[in-house]
């Protein structure tokens, strides 16, 4: 794309992240810095942001590789199976600015272990999660010719290394020290019969008893 004919050509960088303690669902907030040296400034940007996980950009402990086997298969095949994963596609409006501005990008986070991103996050013990942010959208800007509308250049992207501890903080705000699994109805009924027959008080006790029995065998 020939950017020389466009009055605005924004650049993007992810400069931080935090948990949102007041959202209705678990939400991670990425802090995005947008810069543009256009003399007339930027009136607004209708921005789309695609967020991907880049698992090949970090090292893993033996414990993590064991848990990630369900997602990537044996370690000997990781050079073929470890690929970028889609986390979210979001839209955000960047307000008027001259020079630079910082805006928040709320990212809803799930704890569904049936989803690839959920499996990946839950398998990590520590360290950082490599993220790639890809940008597109429309820029509304001022120029000598008046008001102009131009596309966000297709090659705009940013990387950010999200601390695993921060993702756990987001989850703990909503599911402290807990997780969940999706089971078929007939499996749930079987567990309920097992739980009732042994007068177990909680589902944790039920699963712990099953694990103990499996270990005995």
Coordinates of C-alpha atoms in Angstrom, one line a residue:
X1 CA 0.0 0.0 0.0
X2 CA 1.4 3.4 -1.0
X3 CA 1.1 5.4 2.2
X4 CA 2.6 8.6 0.8
X5 CA -0.7 9.6 -0.7
X6 CA -2.5 9.3 2.7
X7 CA -2.4 12.3 5.1
X8 CA -2.5 9.9 8.2
X9 CA -0.6 6.7 8.8
X10 CA -1.0 5.6 12.4
X11 CA 1.5 3.4 14.3
X12 CA 0.5 1.1 17.2
X13 CA 2.2 -0.3 20.2
X14 CA 0.8 -2.3 23.2
X15 CA 2.3 -0.8 26.3
X16 CA 0.6 -2.6 29.1
X17 CA -2.2 -4.7 30.4
X18 CA -4.4 -5.1 33.5
X19 CA -7.4 -7.0 34.8
X20 CA -10.7 -5.2 34.8
X21 CA -12.3 -5.8 38.2
X22 CA -15.7 -4.3 37.3
X23 CA -16.5 -6.1 34.0
X24 CA -19.5 -8.5 33.8
X25 CA -17.3 -11.3 32.5
X26 CA -13.6 -12.0 33.0
X27 CA -11.9 -9.2 31.0
X28 CA -8.3 -8.3 30.3
X29 CA -7.6 -4.7 29.3
X30 CA -4.7 -4.1 26.9
X31 CA -3.3 -0.5 26.8
X32 CA -2.7 0.6 23.2
X33 CA -0.6 3.6 22.2
X34 CA -1.5 5.1 18.8
X35 CA 0.8 7.6 17.2
X36 CA 0.5 9.7 14.0
X37 CA 2.7 12.7 13.0
X38 CA 0.1 14.2 10.7
X39 CA 0.2 18.0 11.2
X40 CA -3.6 18.2 11.2
X41 CA -4.1 15.5 13.7
X42 CA -6.5 12.6 13.6
X43 CA -10.2 13.1 14.0
X44 CA -11.0 9.4 14.9
X45 CA -10.1 5.8 14.0
X46 CA -12.6 3.0 13.7
X47 CA -10.1 0.4 14.6
X48 CA -10.4 -3.4 14.3
X49 CA -7.9 -5.5 16.3
X50 CA -7.2 -9.2 15.8
X51 CA -5.3 -10.8 18.6
X52 CA -3.4 -14.0 18.2
X53 CA -1.4 -16.2 20.5
X54 CA 2.1 -17.2 19.2
X55 CA 3.0 -20.3 21.3
X56 CA 6.2 -20.9 19.3
X57 CA 7.7 -17.7 20.8
X58 CA 8.3 -19.0 24.3
X59 CA 10.0 -22.0 26.1
X60 CA 8.0 -24.6 28.1
X61 CA 8.8 -26.6 31.3
X62 CA 8.4 -30.3 31.3
X63 CA 5.2 -29.9 33.3
X64 CA 3.8 -27.5 30.7
X65 CA 4.7 -29.8 27.8
X66 CA 2.8 -32.7 29.5
X67 CA -0.3 -30.6 29.8
X68 CA 0.0 -29.2 26.3
X69 CA 0.2 -32.6 24.8
X70 CA -3.6 -32.6 24.5
X71 CA -3.3 -29.5 22.3
X72 CA -0.1 -29.9 20.3
X73 CA 0.5 -33.7 20.5
X74 CA 3.9 -35.2 21.4
X75 CA 6.9 -32.8 21.7
X76 CA 8.6 -34.5 18.8
X77 CA 5.8 -33.1 16.5
X78 CA 5.7 -29.6 17.8
X79 CA 7.6 -28.2 14.9
X80 CA 4.5 -29.1 12.8
X81 CA 1.7 -28.7 15.3
X82 CA 2.6 -25.5 17.2
X83 CA 0.9 -22.7 15.3
X84 CA -0.6 -19.3 16.1
X85 CA -4.1 -19.4 17.7
X86 CA -6.9 -16.9 17.4
X87 CA -7.8 -15.2 20.7
X88 CA -10.2 -12.5 19.8
X89 CA -11.3 -10.0 17.2
X90 CA -12.3 -6.6 18.6
X91 CA -13.5 -3.2 17.6
X92 CA -12.5 0.0 19.4
X93 CA -13.0 3.7 18.6
X94 CA -9.9 5.9 18.9
X95 CA -10.9 9.5 19.7
X96 CA -9.4 12.7 18.3
X97 CA -5.7 13.3 18.9
X98 CA -2.6 15.0 17.7
X99 CA 0.7 13.2 18.0
X100 CA -0.2 10.3 20.2
X101 CA -2.9 8.9 22.4
X102 CA -3.4 5.8 24.6
X103 CA -6.7 3.8 24.6
X104 CA -7.9 0.7 26.4
X105 CA -8.8 -2.5 24.4
X106 CA -11.1 -4.8 26.6
X107 CA -10.5 -8.5 25.8
X108 CA -13.1 -10.9 27.2
X109 CA -11.4 -14.0 28.5
X110 CA -13.0 -17.5 28.8
X111 CA -12.2 -20.4 31.0
X112 CA -13.5 -23.0 28.7
X113 CA -11.0 -25.9 28.5
X114 CA -12.7 -27.2 25.4
X115 CA -11.4 -24.1 23.5
X116 CA -7.8 -24.1 22.3
X117 CA -6.9 -20.7 23.9
X118 CA -8.4 -21.8 27.3
X119 CA -6.4 -25.1 27.2
X120 CA -3.2 -23.2 26.4
X121 CA -3.6 -20.6 29.1
X122 CA -4.6 -23.2 31.8
X123 CA -1.5 -25.3 30.9
X124 CA 1.1 -22.6 31.6
X125 CA 2.8 -22.4 35.0
X126 CA 4.6 -19.0 34.8
X127 CA 6.4 -16.7 32.3
X128 CA 4.7 -14.8 29.5
X129 CA 2.2 -15.4 26.8
X130 CA 3.4 -14.0 23.4
X131 CA 0.6 -12.1 21.7
X132 CA 0.4 -10.6 18.2
X133 CA -2.0 -7.8 17.5
X134 CA -3.0 -7.1 13.9
X135 CA -4.8 -3.9 13.0
X136 CA -7.2 -2.7 10.3
X137 CA -10.0 -0.2 10.1
X138 CA -10.6 3.4 8.9
X139 CA -8.9 6.6 9.8
X140 CA -10.8 9.9 9.7
X141 CA -8.3 12.8 9.5
X142 CA -7.8 16.4 8.8
X143 CA -5.5 17.6 6.0
X144 CA -4.9 20.7 3.8
X145 CA -7.6 19.4 1.5
X146 CA -10.1 19.2 4.3
X147 CA -11.6 16.1 5.9
X148 CA -10.3 12.7 4.5
X149 CA -11.1 9.1 5.1
X150 CA -8.3 6.5 4.6
X151 CA -7.7 2.9 5.6
X152 CA -5.4 1.7 8.3
X153 CA -2.4 0.3 6.4
X154 CA -2.6 -3.5 6.2
X155 CA 0.8 -4.1 7.7
X156 CA 0.1 -2.5 11.1
X157 CA 0.8 -4.9 14.0
X158 CA 2.2 -5.0 17.5
X159 CA 3.5 -7.6 19.9
X160 CA 3.1 -7.9 23.6
X161 CA 4.2 -10.5 26.2
X162 CA 1.3 -11.0 28.6
X163 CA 2.4 -12.2 32.0
X164 CA 0.8 -15.6 32.9
X165 CA 0.3 -14.3 36.4
X166 CA -2.0 -11.5 35.0
X167 CA -4.2 -14.0 33.2
X168 CA -4.5 -15.9 36.4
X169 CA -5.4 -12.7 38.2
X170 CA -8.2 -12.1 35.7
X171 CA -9.6 -15.6 36.2
X172 CA -9.3 -15.4 40.0
X173 CA -11.5 -12.3 40.1
X174 CA -14.4 -14.4 38.8
X175 CA -13.4 -18.0 39.5
X176 CA -11.1 -18.0 42.6
X177 CA -9.1 -21.2 42.7
X178 CA -11.6 -23.0 40.5
X179 CA -12.2 -24.1 36.9
X180 CA -14.9 -26.0 35.1
X181 CA -15.3 -28.8 32.6
X182 CA -18.2 -29.4 30.2
X183 CA -19.6 -33.0 30.4
X184 CA -22.3 -34.9 28.6
X185 CA -25.6 -35.2 30.5
X186 CA -25.4 -38.9 30.9
X187 CA -21.9 -38.5 32.3
X188 CA -23.2 -35.9 34.8
X189 CA -26.0 -38.3 35.8
X190 CA -23.5 -41.1 36.4
X191 CA -21.4 -38.8 38.6
X192 CA -24.5 -37.7 40.5
X193 CA -25.4 -41.3 41.2
X194 CA -21.9 -42.0 42.4
X195 CA -21.9 -38.9 44.6
X196 CA -25.3 -39.7 46.1
X197 CA -24.5 -43.4 46.8
X198 CA -21.5 -42.4 48.8
X199 CA -23.1 -39.4 50.5
X200 CA -20.4 -37.1 49.3
X201 CA -21.0 -33.4 50.1
X202 CA -19.3 -31.7 47.1
X203 CA -18.2 -32.3 43.5
X204 CA -14.6 -31.8 44.6
X205 CA -15.0 -34.7 47.0
X206 CA -16.6 -36.8 44.3
X207 CA -13.8 -36.3 41.8
X208 CA -11.1 -36.7 44.5
X209 CA -12.6 -40.0 45.5
X210 CA -12.6 -41.2 41.9
X211 CA -9.0 -40.1 41.5
X212 CA -8.0 -42.0 44.7
X213 CA -9.8 -45.1 43.4
X214 CA -8.1 -44.9 40.1
X215 CA -4.7 -44.6 41.8
X216 CA -5.4 -47.6 44.0
X217 CA -6.1 -49.7 40.9

